[in-house]
Amino acid sequence: VKKQLGELPILAEDLGLITLEVEALRDLNRLPGMRVIQFAFESVDNHDSIFLPHNHIANCVVYTGTHDNDTICGWYAHRSSEEKAAIAEYIGHAIQEPAWDFIRLAWASVGRLAIVPMQDLLSLGSEARMNTPAVGAGNWAWRMQADYAVRGVGERLRQMIF
């Protein structure tokens, strides 16, 4: 592909059970992998997780969550008190706005690109989840509504970036 088309903006979807051979192929081709911050906190005692922002590498794309995850707010609401305490300890303060704390983690990562689902930018709960894998009904129904634009997201992003 590179011989025919040159360098393309391709990233490797390297989530799940990934072998050393797959990692070697990804790295040989200098393809950025994925780091989903939500995955970093699935265990309260996993400081070696590649998903924790302090373990990110520059050649990765950072996500708060993906289309297959619950929104950050929905996911956080279902965490145990022990898990919430571990997240607060990692972030360095009590969690008031889970989505925006995770957005800040994504933006602060050394990863070359950060992607945040609109549902997280809008701090929406589980009702805005895009997809639940292996569930045949009710997926892909969420739609961005025109009135969401008045929630001040643009200004918050501007303040966080600059």
CSV table of N, CA and C in Angstrom, one decimal:
chain,number,residue,atom,x,y,z
A,1,VAL,N,0.8,-1.2,0.0
A,1,VAL,CA,0.0,0.0,0.0
A,1,VAL,C,0.9,1.2,0.0
A,2,LYS,N,1.9,1.3,0.8
A,2,LYS,CA,2.8,2.4,0.9
A,2,LYS,C,3.5,2.7,-0.4
A,3,LYS,N,3.9,1.6,-1.1
A,3,LYS,CA,4.5,1.7,-2.4
A,3,LYS,C,3.6,2.4,-3.4
A,4,GLN,N,2.3,2.0,-3.4
A,4,GLN,CA,1.4,2.6,-4.4
A,4,GLN,C,0.8,3.9,-4.0
A,5,LEU,N,0.6,4.1,-2.7
A,5,LEU,CA,-0.1,5.3,-2.3
A,5,LEU,C,0.7,6.3,-1.4
A,6,GLY,N,1.8,5.8,-0.9
A,6,GLY,CA,2.6,6.6,0.0
A,6,GLY,C,2.2,6.5,1.4
A,7,GLU,N,2.6,7.4,2.3
A,7,GLU,CA,2.2,7.4,3.7
A,7,GLU,C,0.7,7.8,3.8
A,8,LEU,N,0.0,7.0,4.5
A,8,LEU,CA,-1.4,7.2,4.7
A,8,LEU,C,-1.7,7.4,6.2
A,9,PRO,N,-2.7,8.1,6.6
A,9,PRO,CA,-3.1,8.3,8.0
A,9,PRO,C,-3.8,7.0,8.5
A,10,ILE,N,-3.1,5.9,8.7
A,10,ILE,CA,-3.7,4.7,9.2
A,10,ILE,C,-3.3,4.4,10.6
A,11,LEU,N,-4.2,3.9,11.4
A,11,LEU,CA,-3.9,3.5,12.8
A,11,LEU,C,-4.3,2.0,13.0
A,12,ALA,N,-3.6,1.4,13.9
A,12,ALA,CA,-3.8,0.0,14.1
A,12,ALA,C,-4.9,-0.2,15.3
A,13,GLU,N,-5.9,-0.9,15.0
A,13,GLU,CA,-6.9,-1.2,16.1
A,13,GLU,C,-6.3,-2.4,16.8
A,14,ASP,N,-5.6,-2.1,17.9
A,14,ASP,CA,-4.8,-3.1,18.6
A,14,ASP,C,-5.4,-3.4,20.0
A,15,LEU,N,-6.7,-3.5,20.1
A,15,LEU,CA,-7.3,-3.8,21.3
A,15,LEU,C,-7.7,-5.3,21.4
A,16,GLY,N,-7.8,-5.8,22.6
A,16,GLY,CA,-8.1,-7.2,22.8
A,16,GLY,C,-6.9,-8.0,22.9
A,17,LEU,N,-7.0,-9.3,22.6
A,17,LEU,CA,-5.8,-10.2,22.7
A,17,LEU,C,-4.9,-10.0,21.5
A,18,ILE,N,-3.8,-9.3,21.7
A,18,ILE,CA,-2.9,-9.0,20.6
A,18,ILE,C,-1.6,-9.8,20.9
A,19,THR,N,-1.1,-10.4,19.8
A,19,THR,CA,0.1,-11.2,19.9
A,19,THR,C,1.4,-10.4,19.7
A,20,LEU,N,2.5,-10.9,20.1
A,20,LEU,CA,3.8,-10.2,19.9
A,20,LEU,C,4.0,-10.0,18.4
A,21,GLU,N,3.6,-10.9,17.6
A,21,GLU,CA,3.7,-10.8,16.1
A,21,GLU,C,2.9,-9.6,15.6
A,22,VAL,N,1.7,-9.4,16.1
A,22,VAL,CA,0.9,-8.3,15.7
A,22,VAL,C,1.5,-7.0,16.1
A,23,GLU,N,2.0,-6.9,17.3
A,23,GLU,CA,2.7,-5.7,17.8
A,23,GLU,C,3.9,-5.4,17.0
A,24,ALA,N,4.7,-6.5,16.6
A,24,ALA,CA,5.9,-6.3,15.8
A,24,ALA,C,5.5,-5.7,14.4
A,25,LEU,N,4.4,-6.2,13.8
A,25,LEU,CA,4.0,-5.7,12.5
A,25,LEU,C,3.5,-4.3,12.6
A,26,ARG,N,2.8,-4.0,13.7
A,26,ARG,CA,2.3,-2.6,13.9
A,26,ARG,C,3.5,-1.7,14.0
A,27,ASP,N,4.5,-2.1,14.8
A,27,ASP,CA,5.7,-1.2,15.1
A,27,ASP,C,6.6,-1.1,13.8
A,28,LEU,N,6.7,-2.2,13.1
A,28,LEU,CA,7.5,-2.2,11.9
A,28,LEU,C,7.0,-1.2,10.9
A,29,ASN,N,5.7,-1.1,10.8
A,29,ASN,CA,5.0,-0.1,9.9
A,29,ASN,C,4.8,1.2,10.5
A,30,ARG,N,5.2,1.4,11.7
A,30,ARG,CA,5.1,2.7,12.4
A,30,ARG,C,3.7,3.2,12.5
A,31,LEU,N,2.8,2.2,12.7
A,31,LEU,CA,1.3,2.5,12.8
A,31,LEU,C,1.0,2.8,14.3
A,32,PRO,N,0.3,3.9,14.6
A,32,PRO,CA,0.0,4.2,16.0
A,32,PRO,C,-1.1,3.2,16.4
A,33,GLY,N,-1.0,2.8,17.7
A,33,GLY,CA,-1.9,1.9,18.3
A,33,GLY,C,-3.0,2.7,19.1
A,34,MET,N,-3.8,2.0,19.7
A,34,MET,CA,-4.9,2.7,20.5
A,34,MET,C,-4.7,2.6,22.0
A,35,ARG,N,-5.0,3.7,22.7
A,35,ARG,CA,-5.0,3.7,24.1
A,35,ARG,C,-6.3,4.2,24.6
A,36,VAL,N,-7.1,3.4,25.2
A,36,VAL,CA,-8.4,3.8,25.7
A,36,VAL,C,-8.3,4.0,27.2
A,37,ILE,N,-8.4,5.3,27.6
A,37,ILE,CA,-8.2,5.6,29.0
A,37,ILE,C,-9.2,4.9,29.9
A,38,GLN,N,-10.4,4.7,29.5
A,38,GLN,CA,-11.4,4.0,30.3
A,38,GLN,C,-10.9,2.6,30.7
A,39,PHE,N,-10.1,1.9,29.8
A,39,PHE,CA,-9.6,0.6,30.1
A,39,PHE,C,-8.5,0.7,31.2
A,40,ALA,N,-7.9,1.8,31.4
A,40,ALA,CA,-6.9,1.9,32.4
A,40,ALA,C,-7.4,1.7,33.8
A,41,PHE,N,-8.7,1.9,34.0
A,41,PHE,CA,-9.2,1.9,35.4
A,41,PHE,C,-10.2,0.7,35.6
A,42,GLU,N,-10.0,-0.3,34.7
A,42,GLU,CA,-10.8,-1.5,34.9
A,42,GLU,C,-10.4,-2.3,36.1
A,43,SER,N,-9.1,-2.1,36.5
A,43,SER,CA,-8.6,-2.7,37.7
A,43,SER,C,-8.0,-1.6,38.6
A,44,VAL,N,-8.2,-1.6,39.9
A,44,VAL,CA,-7.7,-0.6,40.7
A,44,VAL,C,-6.2,-0.7,41.0
A,45,ASP,N,-5.6,-1.8,40.7
A,45,ASP,CA,-4.2,-2.1,41.1
A,45,ASP,C,-3.4,-2.5,39.9
A,46,ASN,N,-3.5,-1.8,38.8
A,46,ASN,CA,-2.8,-2.2,37.6
A,46,ASN,C,-2.0,-1.0,37.1
A,47,HIS,N,-0.9,-0.7,37.8
A,47,HIS,CA,-0.1,0.5,37.4
A,47,HIS,C,0.7,0.3,36.2
A,48,ASP,N,0.8,-0.9,35.7
A,48,ASP,CA,1.5,-1.2,34.5
A,48,ASP,C,0.7,-1.2,33.2
A,49,SER,N,-0.6,-0.9,33.4
A,49,SER,CA,-1.5,-0.9,32.2
A,49,SER,C,-1.0,0.1,31.1
A,50,ILE,N,-1.0,-0.4,29.9
A,50,ILE,CA,-0.6,0.5,28.8
A,50,ILE,C,-1.6,1.6,28.6
A,51,PHE,N,-2.8,1.5,29.2
A,51,PHE,CA,-3.9,2.4,29.0
A,51,PHE,C,-3.8,3.6,29.9
A,52,LEU,N,-3.0,3.5,31.0
A,52,LEU,CA,-2.8,4.6,31.9
A,52,LEU,C,-2.0,5.7,31.2
A,53,PRO,N,-2.4,6.9,31.3
A,53,PRO,CA,-1.7,8.0,30.6
A,53,PRO,C,-0.2,8.0,30.8
A,54,HIS,N,0.3,7.7,32.0
A,54,HIS,CA,1.7,7.8,32.2
A,54,HIS,C,2.5,6.7,31.5
A,55,ASN,N,1.8,5.7,31.0
A,55,ASN,CA,2.4,4.6,30.2
A,55,ASN,C,2.2,4.8,28.7
A,56,HIS,N,1.5,5.9,28.3
A,56,HIS,CA,1.3,6.1,26.8
A,56,HIS,C,2.7,6.3,26.2
A,57,ILE,N,2.7,6.0,24.9
A,57,ILE,CA,3.8,6.4,24.0
A,57,ILE,C,3.4,7.4,23.0
A,58,ALA,N,4.3,8.1,22.4
A,58,ALA,CA,4.0,9.1,21.4
A,58,ALA,C,3.2,8.5,20.2
A,59,ASN,N,3.6,7.4,19.8
A,59,ASN,CA,3.0,6.8,18.6
A,59,ASN,C,1.7,6.0,18.9
A,60,CYS,N,0.7,6.8,19.4
A,60,CYS,CA,-0.6,6.2,19.7
A,60,CYS,C,-1.7,7.2,19.6
A,61,VAL,N,-2.9,6.7,19.5
A,61,VAL,CA,-4.1,7.5,19.4
A,61,VAL,C,-4.8,7.3,20.7
A,62,VAL,N,-5.1,8.3,21.5
A,62,VAL,CA,-5.7,8.2,22.8
A,62,VAL,C,-7.2,8.5,22.7
A,63,TYR,N,-8.0,7.7,23.3
A,63,TYR,CA,-9.4,7.8,23.4
A,63,TYR,C,-9.9,7.8,24.8
A,64,THR,N,-10.9,8.6,25.1
A,64,THR,CA,-11.6,8.5,26.5
A,64,THR,C,-12.3,7.2,26.5
A,65,GLY,N,-13.0,6.8,25.5
A,65,GLY,CA,-13.7,5.6,25.3
A,65,GLY,C,-14.0,5.4,23.8
A,66,THR,N,-14.6,4.3,23.4
A,66,THR,CA,-14.8,4.1,22.0
A,66,THR,C,-16.3,3.9,21.8
A,67,HIS,N,-16.7,3.7,20.5
A,67,HIS,CA,-18.1,3.4,20.2
A,67,HIS,C,-18.7,2.1,20.9
A,68,ASP,N,-17.8,1.3,21.3
A,68,ASP,CA,-18.2,0.0,22.0
A,68,ASP,C,-18.3,0.1,23.5
A,69,ASN,N,-17.9,1.3,24.0
A,69,ASN,CA,-17.9,1.5,25.5
A,69,ASN,C,-19.1,2.3,25.9
A,70,ASP,N,-19.4,2.2,27.1
A,70,ASP,CA,-20.4,3.1,27.7
A,70,ASP,C,-19.7,4.5,27.7
A,71,THR,N,-20.5,5.6,27.8
A,71,THR,CA,-20.0,6.9,27.9
A,71,THR,C,-19.2,7.0,29.2
A,72,ILE,N,-18.3,7.9,29.3
A,72,ILE,CA,-17.5,8.1,30.5
A,72,ILE,C,-18.4,8.3,31.7
A,73,CYS,N,-19.4,9.1,31.6
A,73,CYS,CA,-20.3,9.4,32.7
A,73,CYS,C,-21.1,8.1,33.1
A,74,GLY,N,-21.6,7.4,32.1
A,74,GLY,CA,-22.3,6.2,32.3
A,74,GLY,C,-21.5,5.1,33.0
A,75,TRP,N,-20.3,5.0,32.5
A,75,TRP,CA,-19.3,4.0,33.0
A,75,TRP,C,-18.9,4.4,34.4
A,76,TYR,N,-18.6,5.6,34.7
A,76,TYR,CA,-18.2,6.1,36.0
A,76,TYR,C,-19.3,5.8,37.0
A,77,ALA,N,-20.5,6.1,36.6
A,77,ALA,CA,-21.7,5.9,37.6
A,77,ALA,C,-21.8,4.4,38.0
A,78,HIS,N,-21.2,3.5,37.3
A,78,HIS,CA,-21.3,2.1,37.6
A,78,HIS,C,-20.0,1.6,38.3
A,79,ARG,N,-19.1,2.4,38.6
A,79,ARG,CA,-17.8,2.0,39.3
A,79,ARG,C,-18.1,1.9,40.8
A,80,SER,N,-17.4,1.0,41.4
A,80,SER,CA,-17.5,0.8,42.8
A,80,SER,C,-16.8,2.0,43.5
A,81,SER,N,-17.1,2.2,44.8
A,81,SER,CA,-16.4,3.3,45.5
A,81,SER,C,-14.9,3.1,45.6
A,82,GLU,N,-14.4,1.9,45.6
A,82,GLU,CA,-13.0,1.6,45.6
A,82,GLU,C,-12.4,2.1,44.2
A,83,GLU,N,-13.1,1.8,43.1
A,83,GLU,CA,-12.6,2.2,41.8
A,83,GLU,C,-12.7,3.7,41.7
A,84,LYS,N,-13.7,4.3,42.1
A,84,LYS,CA,-13.8,5.8,42.1
A,84,LYS,C,-12.7,6.4,42.9
A,85,ALA,N,-12.4,5.9,44.0
A,85,ALA,CA,-11.3,6.4,44.8
A,85,ALA,C,-9.9,6.3,44.1
A,86,ALA,N,-9.7,5.2,43.4
A,86,ALA,CA,-8.5,4.9,42.7
A,86,ALA,C,-8.4,5.9,41.5
A,87,ILE,N,-9.5,6.2,40.8
A,87,ILE,CA,-9.5,7.2,39.8
A,87,ILE,C,-9.1,8.6,40.3
A,88,ALA,N,-9.8,8.9,41.4
A,88,ALA,CA,-9.5,10.3,42.0
A,88,ALA,C,-8.1,10.4,42.4
A,89,GLU,N,-7.5,9.3,43.0
A,89,GLU,CA,-6.1,9.3,43.4
A,89,GLU,C,-5.2,9.5,42.2
A,90,TYR,N,-5.5,8.8,41.1
A,90,TYR,CA,-4.7,9.0,39.9
A,90,TYR,C,-4.8,10.4,39.4
A,91,ILE,N,-6.0,10.9,39.3
A,91,ILE,CA,-6.2,12.2,38.7
A,91,ILE,C,-5.6,13.3,39.7
A,92,GLY,N,-5.7,13.1,41.0
A,92,GLY,CA,-5.2,14.0,41.9
A,92,GLY,C,-6.2,14.9,42.6
A,93,HIS,N,-7.5,14.6,42.4
A,93,HIS,CA,-8.5,15.4,43.0
A,93,HIS,C,-9.9,14.6,43.0
A,94,ALA,N,-10.8,15.0,43.8
A,94,ALA,CA,-12.1,14.4,43.8
A,94,ALA,C,-12.8,14.6,42.4
A,95,ILE,N,-13.4,13.6,41.9
A,95,ILE,CA,-14.0,13.7,40.6
A,95,ILE,C,-15.4,14.4,40.7
A,96,GLN,N,-15.5,15.5,40.0
A,96,GLN,CA,-16.8,16.2,40.0
A,96,GLN,C,-17.4,16.0,38.6
A,97,GLU,N,-16.6,16.0,37.5
A,97,GLU,CA,-17.1,15.9,36.2
A,97,GLU,C,-16.2,14.8,35.5
A,98,PRO,N,-16.7,13.5,35.6
A,98,PRO,CA,-15.9,12.4,35.1
A,98,PRO,C,-15.4,12.6,33.6
A,99,ALA,N,-16.4,13.0,32.8
A,99,ALA,CA,-16.0,13.1,31.4
A,99,ALA,C,-14.9,14.1,31.1
A,100,TRP,N,-15.0,15.2,31.8
A,100,TRP,CA,-14.0,16.3,31.5
A,100,TRP,C,-12.7,16.0,32.2
A,101,ASP,N,-12.7,15.2,33.3
A,101,ASP,CA,-11.4,14.7,33.9
A,101,ASP,C,-10.7,13.8,32.9
A,102,PHE,N,-11.5,12.9,32.3
A,102,PHE,CA,-10.9,12.0,31.3
A,102,PHE,C,-10.5,12.7,30.0
A,103,ILE,N,-11.3,13.7,29.6
A,103,ILE,CA,-10.8,14.5,28.4
A,103,ILE,C,-9.5,15.2,28.7
A,104,ARG,N,-9.4,15.7,29.9
A,104,ARG,CA,-8.1,16.3,30.3
A,104,ARG,C,-6.9,15.3,30.3
A,105,LEU,N,-7.2,14.1,30.7
A,105,LEU,CA,-6.2,13.0,30.7
A,105,LEU,C,-5.8,12.7,29.2
A,106,ALA,N,-6.8,12.7,28.3
A,106,ALA,CA,-6.5,12.4,26.9
A,106,ALA,C,-5.7,13.5,26.3
A,107,TRP,N,-6.1,14.8,26.6
A,107,TRP,CA,-5.4,15.9,26.0
A,107,TRP,C,-3.9,16.0,26.5
A,108,ALA,N,-3.7,15.6,27.8
A,108,ALA,CA,-2.4,15.7,28.4
A,108,ALA,C,-1.5,14.5,28.0
A,109,SER,N,-2.0,13.5,27.4
A,109,SER,CA,-1.2,12.4,27.0
A,109,SER,C,-0.1,12.8,26.0
A,110,VAL,N,1.0,12.0,26.0
A,110,VAL,CA,2.0,12.2,24.9
A,110,VAL,C,1.6,11.6,23.6
A,111,GLY,N,0.5,10.9,23.5
A,111,GLY,CA,0.0,10.3,22.3
A,111,GLY,C,-0.2,11.4,21.2
A,112,ARG,N,0.1,11.0,20.0
A,112,ARG,CA,0.1,12.0,18.9
A,112,ARG,C,-1.3,12.6,18.6
A,113,LEU,N,-2.4,11.9,19.0
A,113,LEU,CA,-3.7,12.3,18.6
A,113,LEU,C,-4.6,11.9,19.8
A,114,ALA,N,-5.6,12.7,20.1
A,114,ALA,CA,-6.6,12.3,21.1
A,114,ALA,C,-8.0,12.5,20.4
A,115,ILE,N,-8.8,11.4,20.6
A,115,ILE,CA,-10.2,11.4,20.1
A,115,ILE,C,-11.2,11.2,21.2
A,116,VAL,N,-12.1,12.1,21.3
A,116,VAL,CA,-13.1,12.1,22.3
A,116,VAL,C,-14.5,12.0,21.7
A,117,PRO,N,-15.3,10.9,22.0
A,117,PRO,CA,-16.6,10.8,21.5
A,117,PRO,C,-17.5,12.0,21.9
A,118,MET,N,-18.4,12.5,21.0
A,118,MET,CA,-19.2,13.6,21.3
A,118,MET,C,-20.0,13.4,22.6
A,119,GLN,N,-20.4,12.2,22.9
A,119,GLN,CA,-21.2,11.9,24.1
A,119,GLN,C,-20.4,12.3,25.4
A,120,ASP,N,-19.1,12.1,25.3
A,120,ASP,CA,-18.2,12.5,26.4
A,120,ASP,C,-18.0,14.0,26.5
A,121,LEU,N,-17.9,14.6,25.3
A,121,LEU,CA,-17.8,16.1,25.3
A,121,LEU,C,-19.0,16.7,25.9
A,122,LEU,N,-20.2,16.1,25.8
A,122,LEU,CA,-21.5,16.6,26.3
A,122,LEU,C,-21.8,16.1,27.7
A,123,SER,N,-20.9,15.3,28.2
A,123,SER,CA,-21.1,14.7,29.6
A,123,SER,C,-22.4,13.9,29.7
A,124,LEU,N,-22.7,13.1,28.6
A,124,LEU,CA,-24.0,12.3,28.6
A,124,LEU,C,-23.8,11.0,29.3
A,125,GLY,N,-24.8,10.4,29.8
A,125,GLY,CA,-24.8,9.2,30.5
A,125,GLY,C,-25.0,8.0,29.6
A,126,SER,N,-25.4,6.8,30.2
A,126,SER,CA,-25.5,5.6,29.4
A,126,SER,C,-26.6,5.7,28.4
A,127,GLU,N,-27.6,6.6,28.5
A,127,GLU,CA,-28.6,6.7,27.6
A,127,GLU,C,-28.1,7.1,26.2
A,128,ALA,N,-26.9,7.6,26.1
A,128,ALA,CA,-26.3,8.0,24.9
A,128,ALA,C,-25.2,7.0,24.4
A,129,ARG,N,-25.2,5.9,25.0
A,129,ARG,CA,-24.2,4.9,24.5
A,129,ARG,C,-24.5,4.5,23.0
A,130,MET,N,-23.4,4.4,22.3
A,130,MET,CA,-23.5,4.1,20.8
A,130,MET,C,-23.8,2.7,20.5
A,131,ASN,N,-23.0,1.8,21.1
A,131,ASN,CA,-23.1,0.4,20.8
A,131,ASN,C,-22.7,-0.5,22.0
A,132,THR,N,-23.5,-1.6,22.1
A,132,THR,CA,-23.1,-2.6,23.1
A,132,THR,C,-22.8,-3.9,22.3
A,133,PRO,N,-21.5,-4.3,22.3
A,133,PRO,CA,-21.2,-5.5,21.5
A,133,PRO,C,-22.0,-6.7,21.9
A,134,ALA,N,-22.3,-7.5,20.9
A,134,ALA,CA,-23.0,-8.8,21.1
A,134,ALA,C,-24.5,-8.6,21.5
A,135,VAL,N,-25.0,-7.4,21.4
A,135,VAL,CA,-26.4,-7.1,21.7
A,135,VAL,C,-27.0,-6.7,20.3
A,136,GLY,N,-28.1,-7.5,19.9
A,136,GLY,CA,-28.6,-7.3,18.6
A,136,GLY,C,-29.6,-6.1,18.4
A,137,ALA,N,-30.1,-5.6,19.5
A,137,ALA,CA,-31.1,-4.5,19.3
A,137,ALA,C,-30.7,-3.3,20.1
A,138,GLY,N,-31.1,-2.1,19.7
A,138,GLY,CA,-30.9,-0.9,20.4
A,138,GLY,C,-29.6,-0.2,20.2
A,139,ASN,N,-28.8,-0.7,19.3
A,139,ASN,CA,-27.5,0.0,19.0
A,139,ASN,C,-27.6,1.0,17.9
A,140,TRP,N,-26.6,1.9,17.9
A,140,TRP,CA,-26.5,2.9,16.8
A,140,TRP,C,-27.7,3.8,16.7
A,141,ALA,N,-28.4,4.1,17.8
A,141,ALA,CA,-29.6,4.9,17.7
A,141,ALA,C,-29.3,6.3,18.2
A,142,TRP,N,-28.2,6.6,19.0
A,142,TRP,CA,-28.0,7.9,19.5
A,142,TRP,C,-27.7,8.8,18.3
A,143,ARG,N,-28.2,10.0,18.4
A,143,ARG,CA,-28.0,11.1,17.4
A,143,ARG,C,-27.7,12.4,18.1
A,144,MET,N,-26.8,13.1,17.5
A,144,MET,CA,-26.5,14.5,18.0
A,144,MET,C,-27.7,15.4,17.7
A,145,GLN,N,-28.2,16.0,18.8
A,145,GLN,CA,-29.3,17.0,18.6
A,145,GLN,C,-28.8,18.4,18.5
A,146,ALA,N,-29.5,19.2,17.8
A,146,ALA,CA,-29.1,20.6,17.5
A,146,ALA,C,-29.0,21.4,18.8
A,147,ASP,N,-29.8,21.1,19.8
A,147,ASP,CA,-29.7,21.9,21.1
A,147,ASP,C,-28.4,21.6,21.9
A,148,TYR,N,-27.7,20.5,21.6
A,148,TYR,CA,-26.5,20.2,22.3
A,148,TYR,C,-25.4,21.3,22.1
A,149,ALA,N,-25.5,22.0,21.0
A,149,ALA,CA,-24.4,23.0,20.7
A,149,ALA,C,-24.4,24.1,21.6
A,150,VAL,N,-25.5,24.4,22.4
A,150,VAL,CA,-25.5,25.5,23.3
A,150,VAL,C,-24.9,25.2,24.7
A,151,ARG,N,-24.3,24.0,24.8
A,151,ARG,CA,-23.8,23.6,26.2
A,151,ARG,C,-22.4,24.2,26.5
A,152,GLY,N,-21.8,25.0,25.7
A,152,GLY,CA,-20.6,25.6,26.0
A,152,GLY,C,-19.4,24.7,25.8
A,153,VAL,N,-19.5,23.6,25.0
A,153,VAL,CA,-18.4,22.7,24.8
A,153,VAL,C,-17.2,23.3,24.1
A,154,GLY,N,-17.5,24.1,23.1
A,154,GLY,CA,-16.4,24.8,22.4
A,154,GLY,C,-15.6,25.7,23.3
A,155,GLU,N,-16.2,26.4,24.1
A,155,GLU,CA,-15.4,27.3,25.0
A,155,GLU,C,-14.6,26.5,26.0
A,156,ARG,N,-15.2,25.4,26.5
A,156,ARG,CA,-14.4,24.6,27.5
A,156,ARG,C,-13.2,23.9,26.8
A,157,LEU,N,-13.4,23.5,25.6
A,157,LEU,CA,-12.3,22.9,24.8
A,157,LEU,C,-11.2,24.0,24.6
A,158,ARG,N,-11.6,25.1,24.2
A,158,ARG,CA,-10.7,26.2,23.9
A,158,ARG,C,-9.9,26.6,25.2
A,159,GLN,N,-10.5,26.6,26.3
A,159,GLN,CA,-9.8,26.9,27.6
A,159,GLN,C,-8.8,25.8,27.9
A,160,MET,N,-9.2,24.6,27.7
A,160,MET,CA,-8.4,23.4,28.0
A,160,MET,C,-7.1,23.4,27.1
A,161,ILE,N,-7.3,23.7,25.8
A,161,ILE,CA,-6.3,23.6,24.8
A,161,ILE,C,-5.3,24.7,24.9
A,162,PHE,N,-5.8,25.9,25.2
A,162,PHE,CA,-4.8,27.1,25.2
A,162,PHE,C,-4.5,27.5,26.5
